[in-house]
mmCIF file of C-alpha atoms in Angstrom:
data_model
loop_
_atom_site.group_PDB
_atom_site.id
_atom_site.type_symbol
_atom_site.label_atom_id
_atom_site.label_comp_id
_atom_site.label_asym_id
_atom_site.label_seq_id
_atom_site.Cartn_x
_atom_site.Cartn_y
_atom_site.Cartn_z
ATOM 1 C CA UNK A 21 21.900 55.250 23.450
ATOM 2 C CA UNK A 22 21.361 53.957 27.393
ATOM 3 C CA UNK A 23 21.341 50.983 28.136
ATOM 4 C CA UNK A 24 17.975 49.270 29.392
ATOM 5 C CA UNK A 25 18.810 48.310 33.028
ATOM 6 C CA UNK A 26 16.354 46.152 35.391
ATOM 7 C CA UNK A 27 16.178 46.018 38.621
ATOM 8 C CA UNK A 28 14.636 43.139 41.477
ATOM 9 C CA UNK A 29 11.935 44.638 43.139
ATOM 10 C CA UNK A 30 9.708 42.392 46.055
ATOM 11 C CA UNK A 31 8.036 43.281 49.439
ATOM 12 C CA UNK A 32 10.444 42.187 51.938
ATOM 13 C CA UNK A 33 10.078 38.836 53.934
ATOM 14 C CA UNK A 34 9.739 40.987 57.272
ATOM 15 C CA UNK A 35 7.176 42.817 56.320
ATOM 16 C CA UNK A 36 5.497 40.519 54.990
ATOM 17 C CA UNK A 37 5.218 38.493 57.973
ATOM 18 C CA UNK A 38 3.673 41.407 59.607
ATOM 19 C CA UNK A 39 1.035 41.733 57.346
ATOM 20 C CA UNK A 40 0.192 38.276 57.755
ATOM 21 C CA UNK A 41 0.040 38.276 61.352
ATOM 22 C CA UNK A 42 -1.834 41.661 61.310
ATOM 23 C CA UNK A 43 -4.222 39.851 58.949
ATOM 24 C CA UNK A 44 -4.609 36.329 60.837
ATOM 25 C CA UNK A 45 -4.781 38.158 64.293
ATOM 26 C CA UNK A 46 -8.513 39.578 63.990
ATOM 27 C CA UNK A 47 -9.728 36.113 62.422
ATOM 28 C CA UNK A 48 -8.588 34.016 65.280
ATOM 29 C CA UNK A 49 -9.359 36.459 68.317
ATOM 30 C CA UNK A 50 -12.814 36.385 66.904
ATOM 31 C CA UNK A 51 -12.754 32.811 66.134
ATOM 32 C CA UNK A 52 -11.975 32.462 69.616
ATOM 33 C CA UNK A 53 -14.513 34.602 71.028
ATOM 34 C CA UNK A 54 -17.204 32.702 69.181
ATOM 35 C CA UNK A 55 -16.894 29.656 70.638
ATOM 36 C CA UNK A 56 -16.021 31.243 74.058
ATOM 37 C CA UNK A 57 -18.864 30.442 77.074
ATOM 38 C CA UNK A 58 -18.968 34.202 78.537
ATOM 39 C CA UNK A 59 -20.127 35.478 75.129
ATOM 40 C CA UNK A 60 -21.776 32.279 73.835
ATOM 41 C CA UNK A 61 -25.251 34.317 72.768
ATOM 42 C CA UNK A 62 -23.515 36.324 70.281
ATOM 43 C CA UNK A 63 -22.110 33.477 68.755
ATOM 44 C CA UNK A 64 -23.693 33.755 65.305
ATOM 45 C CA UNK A 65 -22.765 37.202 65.015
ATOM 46 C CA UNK A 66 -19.143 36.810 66.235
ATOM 47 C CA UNK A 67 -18.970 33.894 63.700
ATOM 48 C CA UNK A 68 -20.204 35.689 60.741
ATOM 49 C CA UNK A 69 -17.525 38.332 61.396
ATOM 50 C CA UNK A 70 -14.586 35.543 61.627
ATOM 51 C CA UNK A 71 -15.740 34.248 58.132
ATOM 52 C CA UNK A 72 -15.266 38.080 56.753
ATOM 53 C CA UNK A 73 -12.231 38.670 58.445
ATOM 54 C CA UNK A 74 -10.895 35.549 57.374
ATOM 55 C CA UNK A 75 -12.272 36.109 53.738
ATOM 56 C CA UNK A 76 -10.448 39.416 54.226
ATOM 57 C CA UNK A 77 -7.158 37.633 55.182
ATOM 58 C CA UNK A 78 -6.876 35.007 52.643
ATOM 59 C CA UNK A 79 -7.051 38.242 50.259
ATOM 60 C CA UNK A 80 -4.224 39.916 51.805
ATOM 61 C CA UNK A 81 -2.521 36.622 52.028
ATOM 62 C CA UNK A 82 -3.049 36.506 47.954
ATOM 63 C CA UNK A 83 -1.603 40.084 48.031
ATOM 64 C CA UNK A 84 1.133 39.662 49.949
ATOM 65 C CA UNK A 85 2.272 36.054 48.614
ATOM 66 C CA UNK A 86 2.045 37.813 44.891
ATOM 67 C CA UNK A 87 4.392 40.730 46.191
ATOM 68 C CA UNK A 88 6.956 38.483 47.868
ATOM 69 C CA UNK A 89 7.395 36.144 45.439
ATOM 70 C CA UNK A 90 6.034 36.791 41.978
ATOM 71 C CA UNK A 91 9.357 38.546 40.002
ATOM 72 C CA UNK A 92 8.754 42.208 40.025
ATOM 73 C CA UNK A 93 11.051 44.582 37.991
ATOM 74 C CA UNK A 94 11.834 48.053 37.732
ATOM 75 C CA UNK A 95 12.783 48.591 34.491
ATOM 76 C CA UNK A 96 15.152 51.871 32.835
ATOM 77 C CA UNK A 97 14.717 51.931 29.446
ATOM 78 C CA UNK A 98 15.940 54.552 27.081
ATOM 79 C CA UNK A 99 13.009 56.530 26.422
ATOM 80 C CA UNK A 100 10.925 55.622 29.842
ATOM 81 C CA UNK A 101 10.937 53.804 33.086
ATOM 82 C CA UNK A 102 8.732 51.301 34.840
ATOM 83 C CA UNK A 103 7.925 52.030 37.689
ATOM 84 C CA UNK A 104 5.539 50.648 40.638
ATOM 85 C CA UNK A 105 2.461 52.546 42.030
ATOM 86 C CA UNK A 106 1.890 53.166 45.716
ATOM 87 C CA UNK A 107 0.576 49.818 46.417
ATOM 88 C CA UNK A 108 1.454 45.768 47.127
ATOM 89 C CA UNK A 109 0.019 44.712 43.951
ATOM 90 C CA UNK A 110 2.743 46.464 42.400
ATOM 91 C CA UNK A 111 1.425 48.447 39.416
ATOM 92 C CA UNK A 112 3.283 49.408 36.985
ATOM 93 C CA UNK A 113 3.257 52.897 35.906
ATOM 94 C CA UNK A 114 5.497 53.592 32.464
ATOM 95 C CA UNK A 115 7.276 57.077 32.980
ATOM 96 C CA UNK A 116 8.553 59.159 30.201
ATOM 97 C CA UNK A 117 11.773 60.375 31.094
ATOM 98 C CA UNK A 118 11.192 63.976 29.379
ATOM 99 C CA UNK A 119 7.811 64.218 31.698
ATOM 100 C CA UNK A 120 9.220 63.735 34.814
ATOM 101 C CA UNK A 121 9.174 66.923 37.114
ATOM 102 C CA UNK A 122 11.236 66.170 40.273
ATOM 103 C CA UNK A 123 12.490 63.344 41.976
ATOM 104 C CA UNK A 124 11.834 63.596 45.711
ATOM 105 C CA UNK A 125 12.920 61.779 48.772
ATOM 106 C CA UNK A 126 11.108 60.586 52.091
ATOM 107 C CA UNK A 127 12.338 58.845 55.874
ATOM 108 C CA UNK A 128 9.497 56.247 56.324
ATOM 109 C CA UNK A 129 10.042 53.361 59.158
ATOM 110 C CA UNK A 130 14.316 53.835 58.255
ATOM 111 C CA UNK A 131 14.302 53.549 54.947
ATOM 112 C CA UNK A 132 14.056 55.830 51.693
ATOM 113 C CA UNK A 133 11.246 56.538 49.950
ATOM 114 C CA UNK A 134 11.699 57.829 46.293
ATOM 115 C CA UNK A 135 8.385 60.158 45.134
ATOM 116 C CA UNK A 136 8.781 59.828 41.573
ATOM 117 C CA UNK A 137 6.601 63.190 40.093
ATOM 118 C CA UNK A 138 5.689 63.120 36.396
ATOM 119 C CA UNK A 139 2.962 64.508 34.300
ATOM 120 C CA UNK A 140 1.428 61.317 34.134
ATOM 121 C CA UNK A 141 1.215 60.427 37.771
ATOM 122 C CA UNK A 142 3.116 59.510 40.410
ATOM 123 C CA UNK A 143 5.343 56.647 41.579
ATOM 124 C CA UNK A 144 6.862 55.612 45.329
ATOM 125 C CA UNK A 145 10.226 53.518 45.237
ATOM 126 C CA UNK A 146 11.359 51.848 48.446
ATOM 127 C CA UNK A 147 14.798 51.547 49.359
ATOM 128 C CA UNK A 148 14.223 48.278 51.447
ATOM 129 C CA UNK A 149 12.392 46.826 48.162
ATOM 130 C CA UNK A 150 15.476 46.418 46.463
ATOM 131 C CA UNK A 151 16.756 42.891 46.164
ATOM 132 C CA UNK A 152 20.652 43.856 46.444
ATOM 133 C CA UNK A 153 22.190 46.934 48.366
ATOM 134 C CA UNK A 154 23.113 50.149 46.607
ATOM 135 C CA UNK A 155 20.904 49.373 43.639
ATOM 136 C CA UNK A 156 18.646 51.956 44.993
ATOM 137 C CA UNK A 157 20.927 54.702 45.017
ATOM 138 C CA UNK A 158 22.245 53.438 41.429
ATOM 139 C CA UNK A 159 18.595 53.729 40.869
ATOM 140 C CA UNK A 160 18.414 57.260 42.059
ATOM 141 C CA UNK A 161 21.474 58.410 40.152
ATOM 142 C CA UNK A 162 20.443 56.684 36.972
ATOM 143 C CA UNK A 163 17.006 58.324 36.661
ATOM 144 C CA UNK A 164 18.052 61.410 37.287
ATOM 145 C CA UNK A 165 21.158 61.008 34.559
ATOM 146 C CA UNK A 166 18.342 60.026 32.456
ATOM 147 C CA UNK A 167 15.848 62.723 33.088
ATOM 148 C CA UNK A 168 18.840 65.706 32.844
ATOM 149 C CA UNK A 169 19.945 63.832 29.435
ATOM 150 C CA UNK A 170 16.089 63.830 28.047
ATOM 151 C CA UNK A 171 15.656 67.838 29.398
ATOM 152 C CA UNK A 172 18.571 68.991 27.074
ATOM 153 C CA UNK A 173 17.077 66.942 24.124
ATOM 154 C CA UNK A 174 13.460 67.653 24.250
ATOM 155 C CA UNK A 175 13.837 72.095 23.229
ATOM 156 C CA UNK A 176 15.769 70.925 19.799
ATOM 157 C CA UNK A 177 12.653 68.042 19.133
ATOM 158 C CA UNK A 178 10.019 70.668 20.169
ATOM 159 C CA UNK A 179 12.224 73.308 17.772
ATOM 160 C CA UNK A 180 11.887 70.644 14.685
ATOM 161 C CA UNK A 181 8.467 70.004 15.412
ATOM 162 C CA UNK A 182 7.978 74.164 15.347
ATOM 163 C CA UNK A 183 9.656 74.375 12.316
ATOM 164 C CA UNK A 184 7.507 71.365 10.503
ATOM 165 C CA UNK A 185 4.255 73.200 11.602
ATOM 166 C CA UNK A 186 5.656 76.733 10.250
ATOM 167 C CA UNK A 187 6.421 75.219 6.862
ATOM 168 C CA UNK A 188 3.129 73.123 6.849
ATOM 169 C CA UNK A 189 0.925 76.000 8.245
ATOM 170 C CA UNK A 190 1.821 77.629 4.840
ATOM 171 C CA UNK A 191 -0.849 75.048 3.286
ATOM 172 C CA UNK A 192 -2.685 73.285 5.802
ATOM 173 C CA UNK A 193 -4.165 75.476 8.659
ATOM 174 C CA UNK A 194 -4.946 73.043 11.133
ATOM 175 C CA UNK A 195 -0.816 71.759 10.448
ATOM 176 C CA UNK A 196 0.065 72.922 14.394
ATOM 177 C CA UNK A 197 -2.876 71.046 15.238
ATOM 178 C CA UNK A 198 -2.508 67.859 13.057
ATOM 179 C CA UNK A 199 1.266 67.723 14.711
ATOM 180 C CA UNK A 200 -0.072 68.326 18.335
ATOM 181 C CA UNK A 201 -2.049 65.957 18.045
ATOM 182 C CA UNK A 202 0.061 63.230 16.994
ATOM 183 C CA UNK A 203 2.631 64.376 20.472
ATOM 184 C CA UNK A 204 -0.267 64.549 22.330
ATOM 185 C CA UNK A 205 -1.254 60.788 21.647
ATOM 186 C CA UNK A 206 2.088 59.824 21.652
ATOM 187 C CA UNK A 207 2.938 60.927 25.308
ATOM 188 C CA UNK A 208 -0.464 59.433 26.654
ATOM 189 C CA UNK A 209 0.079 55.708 25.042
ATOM 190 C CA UNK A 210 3.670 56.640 26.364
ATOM 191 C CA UNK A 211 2.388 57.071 29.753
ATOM 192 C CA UNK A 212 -0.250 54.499 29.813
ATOM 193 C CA UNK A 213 1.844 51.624 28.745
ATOM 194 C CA UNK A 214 2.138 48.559 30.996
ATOM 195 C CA UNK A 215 3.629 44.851 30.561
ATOM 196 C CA UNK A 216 -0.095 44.007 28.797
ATOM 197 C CA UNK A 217 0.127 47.109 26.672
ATOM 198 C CA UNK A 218 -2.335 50.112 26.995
ATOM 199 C CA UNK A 219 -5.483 49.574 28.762
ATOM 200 C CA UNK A 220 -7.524 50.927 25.666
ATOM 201 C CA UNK A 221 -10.934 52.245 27.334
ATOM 202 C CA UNK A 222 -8.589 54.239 29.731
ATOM 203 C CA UNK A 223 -6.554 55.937 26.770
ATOM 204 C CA UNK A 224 -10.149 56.530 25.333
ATOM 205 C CA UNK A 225 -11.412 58.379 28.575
ATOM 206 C CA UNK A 226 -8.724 60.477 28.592
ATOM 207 C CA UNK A 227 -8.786 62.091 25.471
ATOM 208 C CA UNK A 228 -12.365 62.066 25.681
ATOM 209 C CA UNK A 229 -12.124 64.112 28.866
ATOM 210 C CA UNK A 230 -9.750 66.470 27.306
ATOM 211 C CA UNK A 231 -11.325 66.908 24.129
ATOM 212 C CA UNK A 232 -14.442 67.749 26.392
ATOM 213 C CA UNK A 233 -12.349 70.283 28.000
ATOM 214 C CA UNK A 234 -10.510 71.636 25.409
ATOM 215 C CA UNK A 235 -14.059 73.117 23.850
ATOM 216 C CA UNK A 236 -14.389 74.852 27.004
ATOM 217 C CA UNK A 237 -10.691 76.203 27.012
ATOM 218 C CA UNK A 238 -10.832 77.238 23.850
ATOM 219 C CA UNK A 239 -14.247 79.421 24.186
ATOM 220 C CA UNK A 240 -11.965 80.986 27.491
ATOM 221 C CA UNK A 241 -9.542 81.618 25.131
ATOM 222 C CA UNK A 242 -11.191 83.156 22.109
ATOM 223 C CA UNK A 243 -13.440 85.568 24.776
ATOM 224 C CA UNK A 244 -9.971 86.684 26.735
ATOM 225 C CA UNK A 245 -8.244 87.434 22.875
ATOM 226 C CA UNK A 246 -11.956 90.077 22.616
ATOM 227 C CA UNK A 247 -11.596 91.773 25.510
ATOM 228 C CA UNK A 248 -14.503 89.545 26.911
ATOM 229 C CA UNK A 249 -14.565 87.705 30.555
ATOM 230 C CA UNK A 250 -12.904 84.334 29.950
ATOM 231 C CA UNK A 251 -17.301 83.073 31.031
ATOM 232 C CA UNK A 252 -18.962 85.227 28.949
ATOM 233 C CA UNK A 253 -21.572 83.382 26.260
ATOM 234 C CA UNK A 254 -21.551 80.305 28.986
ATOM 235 C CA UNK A 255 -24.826 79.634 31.476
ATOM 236 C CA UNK A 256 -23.516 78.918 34.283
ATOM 237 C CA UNK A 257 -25.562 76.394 36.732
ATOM 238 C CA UNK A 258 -24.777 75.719 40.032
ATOM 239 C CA UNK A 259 -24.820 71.665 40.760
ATOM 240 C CA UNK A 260 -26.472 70.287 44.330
ATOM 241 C CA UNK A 261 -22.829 69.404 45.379
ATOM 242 C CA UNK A 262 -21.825 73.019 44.825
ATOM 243 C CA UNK A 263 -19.556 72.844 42.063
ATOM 244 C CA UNK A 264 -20.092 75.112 39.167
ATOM 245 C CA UNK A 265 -20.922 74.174 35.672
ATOM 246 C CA UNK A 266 -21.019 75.859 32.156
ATOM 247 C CA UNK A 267 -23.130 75.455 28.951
ATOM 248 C CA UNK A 268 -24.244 77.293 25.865
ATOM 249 C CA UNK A 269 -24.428 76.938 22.138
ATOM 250 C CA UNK A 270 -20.300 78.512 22.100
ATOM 251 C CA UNK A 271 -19.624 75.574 23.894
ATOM 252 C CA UNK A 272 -21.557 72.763 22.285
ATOM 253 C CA UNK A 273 -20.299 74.060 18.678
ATOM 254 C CA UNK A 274 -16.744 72.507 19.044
ATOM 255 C CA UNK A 275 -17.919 69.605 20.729
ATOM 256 C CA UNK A 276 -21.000 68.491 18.411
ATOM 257 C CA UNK A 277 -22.036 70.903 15.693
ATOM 258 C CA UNK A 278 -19.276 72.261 14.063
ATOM 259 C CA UNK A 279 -17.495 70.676 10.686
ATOM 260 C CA UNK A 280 -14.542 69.467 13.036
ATOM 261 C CA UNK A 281 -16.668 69.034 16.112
ATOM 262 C CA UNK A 282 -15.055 65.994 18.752
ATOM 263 C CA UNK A 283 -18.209 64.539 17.991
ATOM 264 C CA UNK A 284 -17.975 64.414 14.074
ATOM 265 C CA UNK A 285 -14.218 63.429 14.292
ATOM 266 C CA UNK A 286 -14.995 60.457 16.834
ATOM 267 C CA UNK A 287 -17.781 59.231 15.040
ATOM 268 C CA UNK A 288 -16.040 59.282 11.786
ATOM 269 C CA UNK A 289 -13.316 57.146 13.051
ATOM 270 C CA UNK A 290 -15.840 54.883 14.501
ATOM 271 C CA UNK A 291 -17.971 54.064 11.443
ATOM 272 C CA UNK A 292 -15.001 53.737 9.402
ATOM 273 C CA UNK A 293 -13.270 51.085 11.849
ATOM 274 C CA UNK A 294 -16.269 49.178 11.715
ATOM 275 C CA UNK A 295 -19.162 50.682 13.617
ATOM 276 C CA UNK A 296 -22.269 50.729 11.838
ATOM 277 C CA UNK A 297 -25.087 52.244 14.325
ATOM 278 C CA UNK A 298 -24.098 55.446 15.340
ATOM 279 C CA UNK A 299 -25.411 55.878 19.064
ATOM 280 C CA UNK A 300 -27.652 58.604 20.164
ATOM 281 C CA UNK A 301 -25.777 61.700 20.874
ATOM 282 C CA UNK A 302 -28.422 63.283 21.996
ATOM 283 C CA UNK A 303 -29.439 61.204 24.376
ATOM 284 C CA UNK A 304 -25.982 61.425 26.062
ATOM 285 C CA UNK A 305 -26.228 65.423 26.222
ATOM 286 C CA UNK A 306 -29.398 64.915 28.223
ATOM 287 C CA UNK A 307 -28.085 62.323 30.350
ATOM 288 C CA UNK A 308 -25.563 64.611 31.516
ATOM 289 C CA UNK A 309 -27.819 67.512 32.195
ATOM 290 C CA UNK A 310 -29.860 64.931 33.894
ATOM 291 C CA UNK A 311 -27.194 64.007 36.340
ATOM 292 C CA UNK A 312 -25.697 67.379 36.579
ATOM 293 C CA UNK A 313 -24.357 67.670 40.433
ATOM 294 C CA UNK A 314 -25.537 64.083 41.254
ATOM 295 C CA UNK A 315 -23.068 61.072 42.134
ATOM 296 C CA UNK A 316 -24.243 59.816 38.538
ATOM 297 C CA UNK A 317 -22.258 62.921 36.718
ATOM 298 C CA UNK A 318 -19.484 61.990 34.898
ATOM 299 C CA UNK A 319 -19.803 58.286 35.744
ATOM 300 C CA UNK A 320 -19.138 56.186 32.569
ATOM 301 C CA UNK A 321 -22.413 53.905 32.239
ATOM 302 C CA UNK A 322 -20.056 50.690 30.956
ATOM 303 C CA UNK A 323 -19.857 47.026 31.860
ATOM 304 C CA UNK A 324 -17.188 46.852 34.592
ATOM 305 C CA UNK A 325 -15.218 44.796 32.530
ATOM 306 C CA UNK A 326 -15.418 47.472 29.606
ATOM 307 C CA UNK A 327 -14.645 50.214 32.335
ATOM 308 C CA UNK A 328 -11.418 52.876 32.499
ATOM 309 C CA UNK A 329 -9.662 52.526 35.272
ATOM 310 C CA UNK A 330 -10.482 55.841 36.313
ATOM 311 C CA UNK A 331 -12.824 58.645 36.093
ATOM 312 C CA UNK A 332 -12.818 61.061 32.984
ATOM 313 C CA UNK A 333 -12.512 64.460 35.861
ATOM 314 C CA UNK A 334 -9.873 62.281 37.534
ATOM 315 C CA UNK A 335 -8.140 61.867 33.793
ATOM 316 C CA UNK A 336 -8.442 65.581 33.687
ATOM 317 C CA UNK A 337 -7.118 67.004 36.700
ATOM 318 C CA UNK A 338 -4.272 64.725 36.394
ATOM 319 C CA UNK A 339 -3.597 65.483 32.472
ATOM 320 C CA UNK A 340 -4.541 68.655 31.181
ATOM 321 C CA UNK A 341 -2.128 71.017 33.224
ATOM 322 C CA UNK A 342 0.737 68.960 32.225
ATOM 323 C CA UNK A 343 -0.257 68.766 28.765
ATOM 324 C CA UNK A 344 -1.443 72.359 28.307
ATOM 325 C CA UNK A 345 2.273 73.794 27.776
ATOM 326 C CA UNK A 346 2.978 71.354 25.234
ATOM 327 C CA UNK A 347 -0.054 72.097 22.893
ATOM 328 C CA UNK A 348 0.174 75.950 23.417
ATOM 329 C CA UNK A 349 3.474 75.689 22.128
ATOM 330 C CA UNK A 350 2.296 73.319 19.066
ATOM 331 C CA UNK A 351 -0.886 74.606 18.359
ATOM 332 C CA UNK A 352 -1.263 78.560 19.223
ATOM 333 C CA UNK A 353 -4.877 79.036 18.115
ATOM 334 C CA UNK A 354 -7.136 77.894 20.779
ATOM 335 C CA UNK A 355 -9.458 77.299 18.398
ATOM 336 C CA UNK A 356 -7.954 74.276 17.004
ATOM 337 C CA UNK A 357 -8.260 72.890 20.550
ATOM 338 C CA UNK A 358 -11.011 70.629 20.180
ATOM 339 C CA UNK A 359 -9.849 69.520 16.901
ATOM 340 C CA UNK A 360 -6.502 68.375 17.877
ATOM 341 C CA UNK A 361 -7.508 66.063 20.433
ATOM 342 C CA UNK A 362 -10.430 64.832 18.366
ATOM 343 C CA UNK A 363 -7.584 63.921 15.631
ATOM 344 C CA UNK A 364 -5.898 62.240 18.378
ATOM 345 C CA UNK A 365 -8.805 60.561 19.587
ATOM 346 C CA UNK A 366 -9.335 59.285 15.839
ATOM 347 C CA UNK A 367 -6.094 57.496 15.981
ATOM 348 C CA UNK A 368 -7.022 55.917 19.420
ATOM 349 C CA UNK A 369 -10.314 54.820 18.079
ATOM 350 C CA UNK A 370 -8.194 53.259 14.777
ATOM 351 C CA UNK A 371 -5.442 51.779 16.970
ATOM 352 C CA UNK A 372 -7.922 49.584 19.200
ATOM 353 C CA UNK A 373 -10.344 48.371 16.726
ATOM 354 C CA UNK A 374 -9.377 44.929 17.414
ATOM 355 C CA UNK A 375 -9.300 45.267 20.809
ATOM 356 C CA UNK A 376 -12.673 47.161 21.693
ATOM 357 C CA UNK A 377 -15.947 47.212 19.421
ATOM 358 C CA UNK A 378 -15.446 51.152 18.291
ATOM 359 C CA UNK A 379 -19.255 51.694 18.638
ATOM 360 C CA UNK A 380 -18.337 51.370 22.689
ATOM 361 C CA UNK A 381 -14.939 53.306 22.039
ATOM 362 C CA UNK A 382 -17.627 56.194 20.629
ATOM 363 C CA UNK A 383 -19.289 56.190 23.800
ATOM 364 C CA UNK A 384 -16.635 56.441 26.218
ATOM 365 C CA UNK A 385 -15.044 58.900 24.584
ATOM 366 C CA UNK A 386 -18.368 60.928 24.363
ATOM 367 C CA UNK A 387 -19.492 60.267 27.661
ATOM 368 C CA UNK A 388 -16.579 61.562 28.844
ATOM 369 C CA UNK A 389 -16.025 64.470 26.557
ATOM 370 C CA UNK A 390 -19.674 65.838 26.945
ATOM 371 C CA UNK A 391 -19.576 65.684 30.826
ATOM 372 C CA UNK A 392 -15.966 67.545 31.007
ATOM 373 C CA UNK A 393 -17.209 69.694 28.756
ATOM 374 C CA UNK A 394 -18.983 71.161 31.366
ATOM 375 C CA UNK A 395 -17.190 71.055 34.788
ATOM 376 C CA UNK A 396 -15.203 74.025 36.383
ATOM 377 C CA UNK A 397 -11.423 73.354 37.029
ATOM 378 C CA UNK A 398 -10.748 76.577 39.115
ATOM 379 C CA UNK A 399 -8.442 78.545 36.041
#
């Protein structure tokens, strides 16, 4: 078992200073010119622009004060790591040791950058961040101990998990799927995981998204096993931003007709955790036909405070190549696709009933899974 090891993690004082002084500098040079005589008639405008620069700095002042001297950690535990985001707010990302792909390393302004690559996104680690010297390269050596160590684990768990669904699959055909399912959510709450716990409406897009997806993939799928073109049975419409996107009854089966359709999965969960009008799902197919190409296409219609933190096609990108190896391997029939992430989208919809009203967990995951549904990933 490894040990959990943390590590101090702040902006340094030096650069903080900078940013300060990069900040403050626009505010007073215009606070200056405003009350200079040569350009005394565009007072009122220079003014108005010292009040939103200096709006402007007192928010990176905020930033930067919270960076310096709030106590940030990077913490190794023994399934994962915590790791910060790209950014001074320090975001934490939660990094599954078995899902990250390479470790690279970057020169920027003399010191080290660390690119952290996973399936679940992506993490920078500065050398000059570190509150002690050599606990980056400890850091270094010690994720990459621990990603080696998880690599020679993870083929005898995935041979375990083979063997369950063999013996299951005897009696229960949808057993691969069932057990994919249950990885599948796994890895994403995994991933998603912060100090406050998982963002729920985010974990909710997501599998949304890919469930969306999945009914396309699996329609690919089933047309490449008959000799068909991996498109054939779709009508494919060309949006007004150029992007290509697909629809026919083979598609909206899986996703809303069939007896294990992402839509009769997801709303099962939600009436029985609670939700007792059913919204129109209808209404949110012709939605997305109605925004089909537009800015509006895709977007979540949610109070922001009931918002993901990203989009569903961002979700997707970033998710389903990583997580298409694992449920090939799990679940070999395509056409169980759909059904294994609306399983795992059940057990979202279960696991944040007290946390999010599951007739608005039904919609963003339908919102989501309809428009993906439909969009064109390139293959």
């Amino acid at each position: 078992m490894s040990e959990v090891i943390r590590y101090r993690y702040r902006l340094p004082s030096r650069i903080a200073v900078s940013l300060l002084f990069a900040a403050l500098a626009p505010t007073c040079g215009l606070a200056y010119l405003a009350v200079s005589a040569p350009l005394s008639q565009y007072a009122s405008l220079i003014g108005l622009l010292a009040v939103a620069s200096g709006i402007c700095a007192v928010l990176l002042g905020w930033i930067v004060a919270r960076a310096s001297f709030k106590p940030h950690y990077i913490e190794l535990r023994e399934e994962e790591a915590l790791l910060p985001k790209a950014s001074l707010t320090l975001p934490i990302i939660c990094m599954p040791y078995s899902a990250i792909e390479q470790v690279k390393r970057l020169k920027v302004s003399g010191h080290t950058v660390a690119v952290v690559v996973s399936a679940f996104g992506e993490a920078r680690v500065n050398s000059g961040w570190f509150a002690a010297p050599g606990e980056f390269v400890e850091f270094l050596e010690q994720v990459e101990r621990r990603r080696l160590q998880h690599a020679k684990t993870k083929l005898p768990a995935f041979e375990s998990l083979l063997a369950a669904i063999r013996e299951r699959s005897q009696e229960d055909p949808l057993a691969g799927a069932k057990i994919a399912a249950q990885e599948v959510f796994h890895r994403l709450t995994a991933a998603m995981q912060n100090d406050k716990g998982v963002h729920a409406e985010s974990l909710l897009c997501a599998l949304g998204a890919l469930a969306g997806y999945a009914c396309q993939a699996s329609v690919r799928q089933r047309n490449l096993a008959e000799g068909l073109a991996a498109e054939a049975g779709f009508v494919v419409i060309e949006g007004t931003d150029g992007n290509r996107y697909f629809y026919g009854d083979a598609l909206n089966s899986p996703l809303a007709e069939s007896q294990y359709s992402v839509w009769g999965l997801a709303a099962a969960a939600a009436q029985k955790s609670g939700c007792q009008a059913l919204l129109d799902v209808g209404e949110l197919f012709r939605h997305s036909a109605n925004t089909l190409g537009s800015a509006e296409f895709g977007v979540l219609r949610l109070p922001l405070r009931q918002s993901p933190a990203d989009k569903p096609l961002n979700y997707l990108k970033a998710l389903w190549p990583n997580l298409l190896p694992t449920v090939q391997l799990l679940c070999p029939a395509a056409a169980h696709w759909p059904i294994l992430f609306g399983l795992a989208i059940q057990d979202a919809i279960h696991g944040g009933k007290t946390v999010i009203d599951p007739c608005i967990a039904l919609k963003i995951v339908m919102e989501s899974a309809i428009a993906m549904s439909k969009v064109d990933l390139g293959g």
